[in-house]
Short mmCIF file of C-alpha atoms in Angstrom, two decimals:
data_model
loop_
_atom_site.label_atom_id
_atom_site.label_comp_id
_atom_site.label_asym_id
_atom_site.label_seq_id
_atom_site.Cartn_x
_atom_site.Cartn_y
_atom_site.Cartn_z
CA ASN A 1 10.12 9.60 -12.55
CA GLU A 2 9.28 7.86 -9.27
CA ILE A 3 6.16 9.92 -8.50
CA LEU A 4 2.70 9.71 -10.01
CA VAL A 5 0.15 12.26 -8.97
CA THR A 6 -3.39 11.01 -8.51
CA ASN A 7 -6.88 12.26 -7.73
CA GLY A 8 -6.40 11.60 -3.88
CA SER A 9 -4.78 8.57 -2.52
CA ASP A 10 -7.98 6.56 -2.98
CA ASP A 11 -7.54 7.00 -6.66
CA ALA A 12 -3.91 5.79 -6.26
CA LEU A 13 -5.16 2.70 -4.44
CA GLU A 14 -7.81 1.97 -7.00
CA LEU A 15 -5.31 2.41 -9.82
CA ILE A 16 -2.88 -0.01 -8.28
CA CYS A 17 -5.65 -2.65 -7.95
CA LYS A 18 -6.80 -2.08 -11.55
CA VAL A 19 -3.28 -2.56 -12.92
CA PHE A 20 -1.98 -5.40 -10.68
CA LEU A 21 -5.00 -7.53 -9.49
CA ASP A 22 -6.90 -10.13 -11.48
CA PRO A 23 -9.81 -12.31 -10.44
CA GLY A 24 -8.64 -14.96 -8.01
CA ASP A 25 -5.46 -13.16 -6.89
CA HIS A 26 -5.04 -13.07 -3.12
CA VAL A 27 -4.54 -9.85 -1.16
CA LEU A 28 -3.33 -10.00 2.44
CA VAL A 29 -4.48 -7.19 4.81
CA PRO A 30 -3.58 -6.99 8.48
CA TYR A 31 -6.90 -6.27 10.19
CA PRO A 32 -8.35 -3.93 11.35
CA THR A 33 -7.28 -1.39 8.72
CA TYR A 34 -8.57 1.26 6.25
CA THR A 35 -11.60 -0.56 4.79
CA HIS A 36 -12.27 1.49 1.68
CA PHE A 37 -9.34 -0.31 0.08
CA VAL A 38 -11.38 -3.61 0.36
CA THR A 39 -13.83 -2.13 -2.14
CA TYR A 40 -11.10 -1.79 -4.77
CA VAL A 41 -9.88 -5.34 -4.09
CA GLN A 42 -13.38 -6.83 -4.42
CA SER A 43 -14.03 -4.81 -7.63
CA ARG A 44 -11.22 -6.67 -9.29
CA GLY A 45 -12.51 -10.18 -8.23
CA ALA A 46 -9.53 -10.64 -6.06
CA VAL A 47 -9.69 -12.61 -2.76
CA LEU A 48 -9.28 -10.55 0.45
CA LYS A 49 -7.59 -12.39 3.24
CA LYS A 50 -7.80 -10.52 6.57
CA ILE A 51 -4.84 -11.25 8.86
CA GLU A 52 -6.00 -10.94 12.43
CA THR A 53 -2.92 -10.80 14.59
CA PRO A 54 -2.75 -11.85 18.25
CA ASP A 55 -2.29 -8.20 19.26
CA PRO A 56 -3.71 -5.59 16.81
CA PHE A 57 -1.77 -2.92 18.61
CA SER A 58 1.63 -4.46 17.97
CA PRO A 59 3.33 -4.73 14.55
CA ASP A 60 3.46 -8.39 13.46
CA ILE A 61 5.00 -9.16 10.00
CA THR A 62 5.38 -12.79 11.03
CA SER A 63 1.66 -13.39 10.80
CA ILE A 64 1.67 -11.75 7.39
CA ILE A 65 4.57 -13.89 6.09
CA ASN A 66 2.95 -17.07 7.44
CA ASN A 67 -0.10 -16.39 5.34
CA VAL A 68 1.68 -15.75 2.02
CA THR A 69 0.97 -18.38 -0.70
CA SER A 70 1.76 -18.63 -4.40
CA ALA A 71 -1.64 -16.96 -5.02
CA THR A 72 -0.64 -13.82 -2.97
CA LYS A 73 -0.39 -10.92 -5.36
CA LEU A 74 -0.50 -7.92 -3.01
CA ILE A 75 0.07 -7.16 0.71
CA TYR A 76 -1.58 -3.90 1.88
CA LEU A 77 -0.12 -2.10 4.86
CA VAL A 78 -1.34 1.19 6.32
CA ASN A 79 1.65 2.73 8.03
CA PRO A 80 0.86 4.06 10.59
CA ASN A 81 -2.31 2.01 10.65
CA ASN A 82 -5.80 3.53 10.57
CA PRO A 83 -7.54 2.91 13.03
CA THR A 84 -4.96 1.40 15.44
CA GLY A 85 -2.09 3.77 14.98
CA VAL A 86 0.39 0.88 14.86
CA LEU A 87 3.68 1.75 13.05
CA ILE A 88 5.56 -1.10 11.40
CA PRO A 89 9.27 -0.20 11.57
CA GLU A 90 11.18 0.21 8.28
CA LYS A 91 13.41 -2.78 9.26
CA GLN A 92 10.28 -5.00 9.29
CA ILE A 93 8.98 -3.80 5.93
CA ARG A 94 12.55 -4.32 4.51
CA ILE A 95 12.45 -7.91 5.71
CA LEU A 96 8.93 -8.36 4.26
CA CYS A 97 9.98 -6.93 0.84
CA SER A 98 13.05 -9.26 0.86
CA ILE A 99 11.13 -12.47 1.72
CA VAL A 100 8.02 -11.85 -0.33
CA LYS A 101 9.49 -10.88 -3.66
CA ASP A 102 6.71 -12.19 -5.92
CA ALA A 103 3.96 -9.96 -4.40
CA ILE A 104 3.47 -6.22 -4.32
CA ILE A 105 4.00 -4.64 -0.93
CA LEU A 106 1.68 -1.66 -0.87
CA VAL A 107 2.33 0.76 1.99
CA ASP A 108 -0.28 3.38 2.49
CA GLU A 109 1.45 6.38 4.16
CA ALA A 110 -1.59 8.61 4.48
CA TYR A 111 -0.53 9.50 8.06
CA PHE A 112 3.28 9.32 7.75
CA GLU A 113 3.73 13.06 8.54
CA PHE A 114 2.37 12.31 11.98
CA SER A 115 4.68 9.42 12.69
CA GLY A 116 7.75 11.00 11.09
CA GLU A 117 8.71 7.69 9.52
CA SER A 118 8.56 6.51 5.93
CA VAL A 119 9.82 3.67 3.84
CA SER A 120 10.30 5.81 0.69
CA ASP A 121 14.04 5.31 0.83
CA LEU A 122 13.45 1.65 -0.04
CA ILE A 123 11.74 2.14 -3.45
CA ASP A 124 14.92 1.87 -5.42
CA THR A 125 15.97 -1.27 -3.42
CA PHE A 126 12.74 -3.21 -3.76
CA PRO A 127 10.95 -3.17 -7.15
CA ASN A 128 7.89 -4.75 -5.43
CA LEU A 129 7.30 -1.76 -3.07
CA ILE A 130 4.66 0.84 -3.80
CA ILE A 131 3.83 3.71 -1.42
CA THR A 132 0.73 5.92 -1.55
CA ARG A 133 0.30 9.25 0.11
CA THR A 134 -2.24 12.07 0.40
CA MET A 135 -2.29 15.78 0.97
CA SER A 136 -5.65 15.53 2.83
CA LYS A 137 -4.43 14.56 6.29
CA ALA A 138 -1.46 16.62 7.51
CA TRP A 139 -1.93 19.37 5.03
CA ALA A 140 -5.75 19.63 5.38
CA LEU A 141 -6.32 19.65 1.60
CA ALA A 142 -8.90 16.95 1.35
CA GLY A 143 -11.13 19.06 -0.95
CA LEU A 144 -8.43 19.38 -3.52
CA ARG A 145 -8.09 15.54 -3.96
CA VAL A 146 -4.30 15.33 -4.27
CA GLY A 147 -2.58 12.06 -3.71
CA TYR A 148 0.46 10.47 -5.17
CA ILE A 149 2.35 7.14 -5.66
CA LEU A 150 6.03 6.61 -4.91
CA THR A 151 7.73 3.65 -6.56
CA ASN A 152 10.33 2.65 -9.00
CA HIS A 153 10.28 4.14 -12.57
CA LEU A 154 9.18 0.90 -14.30
CA THR A 155 6.17 0.52 -12.02
CA ILE A 156 5.28 4.21 -12.53
CA MET A 157 5.28 3.55 -16.33
CA GLU A 158 2.84 0.66 -15.86
CA LEU A 159 0.54 2.62 -13.69
CA ALA A 160 0.64 5.68 -15.99
CA LYS A 161 -0.71 3.54 -18.90
CA VAL A 162 -4.04 3.29 -17.02
CA LEU A 163 -4.15 6.65 -15.18
CA ASN A 164 -6.76 9.02 -16.43
CA PRO A 165 -4.63 12.27 -16.90
CA LYS A 166 -7.84 14.35 -16.70
CA SER A 167 -8.77 13.02 -13.26
#
C-alpha cells in the first residue's frame, strides 16, 4: 500500500504534478537536473524556480531551504543527480523534510541502484516525501515502461484517484 506502479517514472512525475500542482504554485529545482520534469511543472501552470548553487558538484540543501517561500509547493531532487552525479545524503534529505513540512519533497531515484543509497526508509516518517523510480536504468527495461512511486499510504490513495489503470 506504499507502492504505485506507473508507465515509466516519467508517468509517475507527471502524475505527481497533476495531483499536487496548481497554477501559481512554486517548484524549486536544484539546477542542472533532469529537464523533462520541467515540462510537467509548466503544463500545470506552476512557477519553476531553478536553484543554482555555488558548486553544482556538491550537495547543498541550504540553498534550497533559503529559497523556500509560502508559495513553495514542491521541491524536486534527482538523487543521484542527472547530469552531475551529485548524491544528497539521507541525513540532508531528512533535515529538508523536517524543515519544509508544507511542501512535497519529491526525490527521483532513477539511478539509486548505482549509488546504493535511497531515502525509502523515510516515507513512513515524513508524509511530505515522495520517491519515484524506474526499471529502465539499472535493469535495462526502458522499452517496458515500468516505473513506480514510493510514499505513504494516504498519498498513494490520492495519486491512485488520477492514475489511468490502463496506462
